[in-house]
Short mmCIF file of N, CA, C and O in Angstrom, two decimals:
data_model
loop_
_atom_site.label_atom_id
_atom_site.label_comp_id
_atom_site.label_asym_id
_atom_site.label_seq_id
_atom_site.Cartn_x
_atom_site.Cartn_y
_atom_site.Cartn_z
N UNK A 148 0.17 11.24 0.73
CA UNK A 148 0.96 11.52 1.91
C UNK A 148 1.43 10.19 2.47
O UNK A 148 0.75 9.17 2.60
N UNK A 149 2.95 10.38 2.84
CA UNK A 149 2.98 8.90 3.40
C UNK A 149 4.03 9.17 4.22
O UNK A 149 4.98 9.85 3.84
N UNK A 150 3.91 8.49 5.76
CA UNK A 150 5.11 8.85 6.51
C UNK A 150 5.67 7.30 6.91
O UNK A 150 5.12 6.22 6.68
N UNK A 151 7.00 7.57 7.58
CA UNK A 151 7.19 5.79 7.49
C UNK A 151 9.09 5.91 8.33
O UNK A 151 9.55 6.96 8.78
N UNK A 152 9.70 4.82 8.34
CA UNK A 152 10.80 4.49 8.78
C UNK A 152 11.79 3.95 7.60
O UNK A 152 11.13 3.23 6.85
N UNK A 153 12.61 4.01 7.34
CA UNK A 153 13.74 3.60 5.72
C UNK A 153 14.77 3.55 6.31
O UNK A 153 15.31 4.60 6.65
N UNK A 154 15.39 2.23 6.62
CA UNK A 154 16.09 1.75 7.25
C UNK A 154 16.81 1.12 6.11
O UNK A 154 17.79 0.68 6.72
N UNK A 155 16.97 0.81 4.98
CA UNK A 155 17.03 -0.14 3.69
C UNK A 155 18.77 0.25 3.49
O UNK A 155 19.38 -0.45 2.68
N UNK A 156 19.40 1.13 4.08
CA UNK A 156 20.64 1.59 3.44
C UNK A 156 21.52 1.10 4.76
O UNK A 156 20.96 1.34 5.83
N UNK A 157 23.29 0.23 4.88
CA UNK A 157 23.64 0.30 5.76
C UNK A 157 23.13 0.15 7.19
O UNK A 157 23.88 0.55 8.09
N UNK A 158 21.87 -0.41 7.54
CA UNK A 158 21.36 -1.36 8.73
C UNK A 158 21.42 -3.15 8.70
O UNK A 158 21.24 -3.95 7.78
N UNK A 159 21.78 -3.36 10.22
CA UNK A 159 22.08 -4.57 10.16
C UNK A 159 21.26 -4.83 10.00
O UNK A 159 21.45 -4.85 8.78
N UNK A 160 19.82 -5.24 10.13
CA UNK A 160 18.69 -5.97 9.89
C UNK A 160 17.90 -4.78 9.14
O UNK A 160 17.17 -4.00 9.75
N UNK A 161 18.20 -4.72 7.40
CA UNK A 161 17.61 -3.65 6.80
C UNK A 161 16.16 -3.69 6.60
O UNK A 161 15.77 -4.73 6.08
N UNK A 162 15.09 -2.69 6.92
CA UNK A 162 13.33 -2.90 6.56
C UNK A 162 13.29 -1.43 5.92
O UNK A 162 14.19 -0.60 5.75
N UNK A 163 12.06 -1.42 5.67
CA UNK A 163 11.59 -0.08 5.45
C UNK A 163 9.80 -0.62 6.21
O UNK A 163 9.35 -1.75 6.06
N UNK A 164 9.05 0.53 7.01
CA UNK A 164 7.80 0.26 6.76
C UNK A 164 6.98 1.67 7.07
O UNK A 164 7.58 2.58 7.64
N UNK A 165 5.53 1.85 6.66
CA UNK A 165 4.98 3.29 5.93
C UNK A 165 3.62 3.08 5.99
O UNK A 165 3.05 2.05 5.66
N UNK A 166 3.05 4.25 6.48
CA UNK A 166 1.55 4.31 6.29
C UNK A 166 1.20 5.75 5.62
O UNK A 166 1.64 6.88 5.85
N UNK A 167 0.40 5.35 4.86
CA UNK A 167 0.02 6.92 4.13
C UNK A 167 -1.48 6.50 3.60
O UNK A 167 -2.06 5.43 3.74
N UNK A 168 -1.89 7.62 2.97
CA UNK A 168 -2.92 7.71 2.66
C UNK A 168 -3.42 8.87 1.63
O UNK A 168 -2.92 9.98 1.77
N UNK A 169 -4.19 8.70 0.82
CA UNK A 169 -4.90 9.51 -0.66
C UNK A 169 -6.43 9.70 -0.59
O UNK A 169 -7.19 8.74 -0.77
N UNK A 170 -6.91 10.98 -0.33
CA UNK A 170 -7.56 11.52 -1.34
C UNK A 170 -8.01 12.45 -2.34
O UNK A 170 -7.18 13.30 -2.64
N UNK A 171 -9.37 12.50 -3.05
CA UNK A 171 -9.75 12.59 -4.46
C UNK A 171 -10.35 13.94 -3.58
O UNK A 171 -10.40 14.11 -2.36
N UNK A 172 -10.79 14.85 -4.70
CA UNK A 172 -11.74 15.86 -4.04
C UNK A 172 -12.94 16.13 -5.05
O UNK A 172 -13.84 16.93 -4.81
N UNK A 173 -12.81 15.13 -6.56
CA UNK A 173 -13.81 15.33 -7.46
C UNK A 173 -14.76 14.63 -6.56
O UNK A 173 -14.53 14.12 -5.46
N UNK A 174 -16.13 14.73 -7.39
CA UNK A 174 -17.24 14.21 -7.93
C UNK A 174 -17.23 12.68 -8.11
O UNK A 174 -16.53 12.36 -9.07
N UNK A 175 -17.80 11.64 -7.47
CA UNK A 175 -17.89 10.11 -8.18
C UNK A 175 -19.05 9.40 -8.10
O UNK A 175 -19.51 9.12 -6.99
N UNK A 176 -19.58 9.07 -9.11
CA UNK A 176 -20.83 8.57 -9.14
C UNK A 176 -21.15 7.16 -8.60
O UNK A 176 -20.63 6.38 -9.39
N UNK A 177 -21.77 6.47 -7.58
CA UNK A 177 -21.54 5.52 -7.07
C UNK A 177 -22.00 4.00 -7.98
O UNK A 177 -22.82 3.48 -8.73
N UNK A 178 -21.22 3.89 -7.52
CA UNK A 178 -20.40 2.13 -8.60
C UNK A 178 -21.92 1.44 -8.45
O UNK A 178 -22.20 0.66 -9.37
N UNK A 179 -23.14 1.67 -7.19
CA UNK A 179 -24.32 0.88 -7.62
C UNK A 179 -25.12 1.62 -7.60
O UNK A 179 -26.07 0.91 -7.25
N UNK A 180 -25.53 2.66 -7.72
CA UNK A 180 -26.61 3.63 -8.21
C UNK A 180 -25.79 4.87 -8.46
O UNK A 180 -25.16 5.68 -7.79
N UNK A 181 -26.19 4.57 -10.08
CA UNK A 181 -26.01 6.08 -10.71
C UNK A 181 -25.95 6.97 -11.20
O UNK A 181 -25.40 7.69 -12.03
N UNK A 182 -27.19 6.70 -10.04
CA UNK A 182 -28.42 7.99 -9.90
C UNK A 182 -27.61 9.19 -9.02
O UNK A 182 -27.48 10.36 -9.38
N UNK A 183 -27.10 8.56 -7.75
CA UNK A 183 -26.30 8.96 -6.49
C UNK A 183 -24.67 9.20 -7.04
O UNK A 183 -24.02 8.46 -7.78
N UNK A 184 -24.24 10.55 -6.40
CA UNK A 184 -23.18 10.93 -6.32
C UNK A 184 -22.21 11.11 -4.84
O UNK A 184 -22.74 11.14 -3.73
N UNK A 185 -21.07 11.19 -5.00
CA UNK A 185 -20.52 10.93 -3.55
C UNK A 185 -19.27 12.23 -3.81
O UNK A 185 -18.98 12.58 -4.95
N UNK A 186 -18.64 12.82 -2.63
CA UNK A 186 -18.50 13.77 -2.53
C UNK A 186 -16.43 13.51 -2.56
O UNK A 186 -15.89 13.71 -1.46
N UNK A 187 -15.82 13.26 -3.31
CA UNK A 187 -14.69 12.83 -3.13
C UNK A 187 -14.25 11.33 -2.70
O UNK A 187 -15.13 10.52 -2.45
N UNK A 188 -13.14 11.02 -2.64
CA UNK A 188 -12.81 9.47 -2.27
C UNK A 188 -11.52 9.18 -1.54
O UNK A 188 -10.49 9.70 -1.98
N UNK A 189 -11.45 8.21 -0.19
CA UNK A 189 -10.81 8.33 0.06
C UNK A 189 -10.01 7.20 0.42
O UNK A 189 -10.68 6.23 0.07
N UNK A 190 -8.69 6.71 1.05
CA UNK A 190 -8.09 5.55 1.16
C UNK A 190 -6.47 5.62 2.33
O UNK A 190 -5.77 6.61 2.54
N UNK A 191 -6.34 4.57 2.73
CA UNK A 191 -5.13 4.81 3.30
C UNK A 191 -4.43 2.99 3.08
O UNK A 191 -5.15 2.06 2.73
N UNK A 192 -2.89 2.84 3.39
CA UNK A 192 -2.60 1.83 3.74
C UNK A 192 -1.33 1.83 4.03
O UNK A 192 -0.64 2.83 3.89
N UNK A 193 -0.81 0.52 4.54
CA UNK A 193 0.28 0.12 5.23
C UNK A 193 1.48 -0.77 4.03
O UNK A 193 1.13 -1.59 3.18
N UNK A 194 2.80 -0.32 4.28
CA UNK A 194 3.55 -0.87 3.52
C UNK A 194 4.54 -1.51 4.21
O UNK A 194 4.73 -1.03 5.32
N UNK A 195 5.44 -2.70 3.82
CA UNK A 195 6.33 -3.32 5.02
C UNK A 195 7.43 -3.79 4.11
O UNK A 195 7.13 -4.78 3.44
N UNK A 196 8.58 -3.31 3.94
CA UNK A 196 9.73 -4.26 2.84
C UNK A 196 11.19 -4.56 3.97
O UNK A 196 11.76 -3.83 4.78
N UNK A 197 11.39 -5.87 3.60
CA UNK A 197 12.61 -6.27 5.00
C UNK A 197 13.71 -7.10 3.72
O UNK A 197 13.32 -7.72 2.73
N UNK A 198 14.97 -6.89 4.08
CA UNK A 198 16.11 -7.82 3.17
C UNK A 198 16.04 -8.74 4.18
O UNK A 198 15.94 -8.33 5.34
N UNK A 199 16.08 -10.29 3.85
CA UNK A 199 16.54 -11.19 4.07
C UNK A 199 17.84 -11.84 4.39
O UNK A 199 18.10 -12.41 5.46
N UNK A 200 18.84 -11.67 3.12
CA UNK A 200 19.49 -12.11 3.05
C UNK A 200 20.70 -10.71 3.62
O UNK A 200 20.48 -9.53 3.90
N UNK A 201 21.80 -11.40 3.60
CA UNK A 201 23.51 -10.51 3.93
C UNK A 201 23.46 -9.21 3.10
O UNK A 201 23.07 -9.41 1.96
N UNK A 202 23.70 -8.15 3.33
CA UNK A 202 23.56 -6.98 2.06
C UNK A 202 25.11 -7.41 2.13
O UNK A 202 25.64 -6.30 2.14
N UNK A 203 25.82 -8.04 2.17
CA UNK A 203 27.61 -8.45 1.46
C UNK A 203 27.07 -9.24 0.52
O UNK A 203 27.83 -9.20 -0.44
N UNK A 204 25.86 -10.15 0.24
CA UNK A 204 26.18 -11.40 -0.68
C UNK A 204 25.75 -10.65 -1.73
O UNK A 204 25.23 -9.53 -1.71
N UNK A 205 26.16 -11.70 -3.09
CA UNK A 205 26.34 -10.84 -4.46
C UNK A 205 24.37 -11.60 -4.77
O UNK A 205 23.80 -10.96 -5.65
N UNK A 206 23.51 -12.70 -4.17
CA UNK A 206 22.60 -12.41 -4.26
C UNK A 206 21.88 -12.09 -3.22
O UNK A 206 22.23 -12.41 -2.08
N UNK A 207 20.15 -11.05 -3.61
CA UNK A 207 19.52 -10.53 -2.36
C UNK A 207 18.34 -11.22 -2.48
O UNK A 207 17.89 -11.75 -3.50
N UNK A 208 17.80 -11.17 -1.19
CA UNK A 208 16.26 -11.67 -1.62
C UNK A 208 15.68 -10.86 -0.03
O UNK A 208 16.21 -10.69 1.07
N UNK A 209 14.61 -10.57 -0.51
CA UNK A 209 13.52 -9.36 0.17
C UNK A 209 12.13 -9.79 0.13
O UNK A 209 11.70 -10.40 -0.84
N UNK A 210 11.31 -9.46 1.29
CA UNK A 210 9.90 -9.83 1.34
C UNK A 210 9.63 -8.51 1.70
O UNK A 210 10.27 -7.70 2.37
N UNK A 211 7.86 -8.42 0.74
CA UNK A 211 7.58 -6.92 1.07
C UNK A 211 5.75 -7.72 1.37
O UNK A 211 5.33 -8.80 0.98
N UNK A 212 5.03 -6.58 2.22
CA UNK A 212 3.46 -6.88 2.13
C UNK A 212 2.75 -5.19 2.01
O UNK A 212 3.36 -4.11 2.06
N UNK A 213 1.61 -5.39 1.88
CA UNK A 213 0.97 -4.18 1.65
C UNK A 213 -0.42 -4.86 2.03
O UNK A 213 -0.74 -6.03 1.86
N UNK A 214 -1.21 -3.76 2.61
CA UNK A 214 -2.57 -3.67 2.63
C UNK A 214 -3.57 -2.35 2.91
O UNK A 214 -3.34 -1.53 3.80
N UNK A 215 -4.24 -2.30 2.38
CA UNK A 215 -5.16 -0.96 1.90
C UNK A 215 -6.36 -0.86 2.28
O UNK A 215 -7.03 -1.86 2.54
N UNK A 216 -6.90 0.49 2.37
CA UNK A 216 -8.29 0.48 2.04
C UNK A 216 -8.94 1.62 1.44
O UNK A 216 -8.46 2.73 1.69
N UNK A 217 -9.89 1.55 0.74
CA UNK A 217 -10.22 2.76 -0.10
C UNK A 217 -12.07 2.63 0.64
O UNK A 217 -12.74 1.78 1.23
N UNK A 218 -12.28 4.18 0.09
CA UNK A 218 -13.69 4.46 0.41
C UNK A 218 -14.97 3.17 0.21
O UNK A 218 -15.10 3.05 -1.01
N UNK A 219 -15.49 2.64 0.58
CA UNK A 219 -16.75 1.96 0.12
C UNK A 219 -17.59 2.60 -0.72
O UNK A 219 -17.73 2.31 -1.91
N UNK A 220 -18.06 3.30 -0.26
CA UNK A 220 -18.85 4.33 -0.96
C UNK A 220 -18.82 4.69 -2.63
O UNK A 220 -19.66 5.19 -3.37
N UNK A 221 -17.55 4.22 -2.84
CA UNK A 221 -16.72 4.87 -4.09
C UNK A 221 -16.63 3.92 -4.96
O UNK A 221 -17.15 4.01 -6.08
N UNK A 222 -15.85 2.71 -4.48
CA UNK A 222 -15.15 1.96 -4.91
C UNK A 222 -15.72 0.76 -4.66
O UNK A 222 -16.53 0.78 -3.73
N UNK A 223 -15.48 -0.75 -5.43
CA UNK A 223 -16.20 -1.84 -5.26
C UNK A 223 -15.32 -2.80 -4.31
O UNK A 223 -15.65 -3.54 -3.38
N UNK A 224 -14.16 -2.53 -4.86
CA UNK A 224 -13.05 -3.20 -4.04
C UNK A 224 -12.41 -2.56 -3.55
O UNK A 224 -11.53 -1.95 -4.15
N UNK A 225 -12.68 -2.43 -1.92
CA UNK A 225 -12.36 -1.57 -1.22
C UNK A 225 -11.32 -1.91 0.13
O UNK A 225 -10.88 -1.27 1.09
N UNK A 226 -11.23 -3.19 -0.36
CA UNK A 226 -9.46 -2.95 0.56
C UNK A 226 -8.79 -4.32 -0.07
O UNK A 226 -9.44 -5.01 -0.86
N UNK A 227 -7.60 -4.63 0.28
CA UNK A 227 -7.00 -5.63 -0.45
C UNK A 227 -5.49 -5.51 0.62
O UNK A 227 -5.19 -4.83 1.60
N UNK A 228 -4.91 -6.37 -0.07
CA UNK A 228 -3.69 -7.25 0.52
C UNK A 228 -2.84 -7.71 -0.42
O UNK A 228 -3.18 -8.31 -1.44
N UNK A 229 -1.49 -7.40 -0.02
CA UNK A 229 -0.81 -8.29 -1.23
C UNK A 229 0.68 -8.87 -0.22
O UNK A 229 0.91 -8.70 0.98
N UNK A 230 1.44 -9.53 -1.18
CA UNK A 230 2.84 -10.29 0.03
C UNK A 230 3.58 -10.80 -1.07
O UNK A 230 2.90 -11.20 -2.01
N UNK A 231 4.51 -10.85 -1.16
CA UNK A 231 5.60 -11.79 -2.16
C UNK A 231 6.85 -11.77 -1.59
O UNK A 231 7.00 -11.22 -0.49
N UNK A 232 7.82 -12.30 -2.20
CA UNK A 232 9.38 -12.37 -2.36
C UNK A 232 9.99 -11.44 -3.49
O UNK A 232 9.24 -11.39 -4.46
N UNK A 233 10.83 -10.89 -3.59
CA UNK A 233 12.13 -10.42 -4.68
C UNK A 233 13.37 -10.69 -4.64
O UNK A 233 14.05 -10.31 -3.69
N UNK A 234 13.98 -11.50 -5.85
CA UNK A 234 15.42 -11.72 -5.41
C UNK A 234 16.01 -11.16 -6.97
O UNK A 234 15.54 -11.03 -8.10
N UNK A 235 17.28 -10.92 -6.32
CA UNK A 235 18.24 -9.97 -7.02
C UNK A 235 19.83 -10.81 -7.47
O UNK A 235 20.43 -11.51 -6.65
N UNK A 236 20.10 -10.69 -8.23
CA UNK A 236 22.06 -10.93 -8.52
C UNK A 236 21.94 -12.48 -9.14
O UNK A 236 22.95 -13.09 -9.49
#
């Protein structure tokens, strides 16, 4: 599920940004005893993408970030972060 704002088409200052979230409804055996079972898994996170540059110029360049988190219980690495650049033309 993810709800959010998409602004990316025809805005002067184009972004997009989104929060959603996933879960599991199996069975998962826990990552440090397992002996122990856990009852589904779950996670949510945040997404952010903005153009930089002119949407007229023939090149683009865009910064996007993300950050997450998933169940503890479940999972070993249970939240994270990421950030870069993309350029285009």
């Amino acid at each position: 599920l993810e709800a959010g704002i998409n602004m990316l088409d025809g805005a002067t200052r184009p972004f997009k940004i989104a929060a959603g979230g996933w879960m599991y409804t199996a069975n998962f055996e826990d990552p440090l005893k397992p002996e122990l079972s856990h009852d589904g898994a779950f996670g949510a996170y945040l997404i952010g993408e903005a153009r930089l540059s002119s949407p007229h110029s023939s090149r683009q360049l865009a910064a996007f970030g993300r950050v997450g988190y998933a169940d503890e219980e479940v999972h070993l690495m249970n939240n994270g972060w990421g950030a870069g650049f993309t350029s285009t033309g």
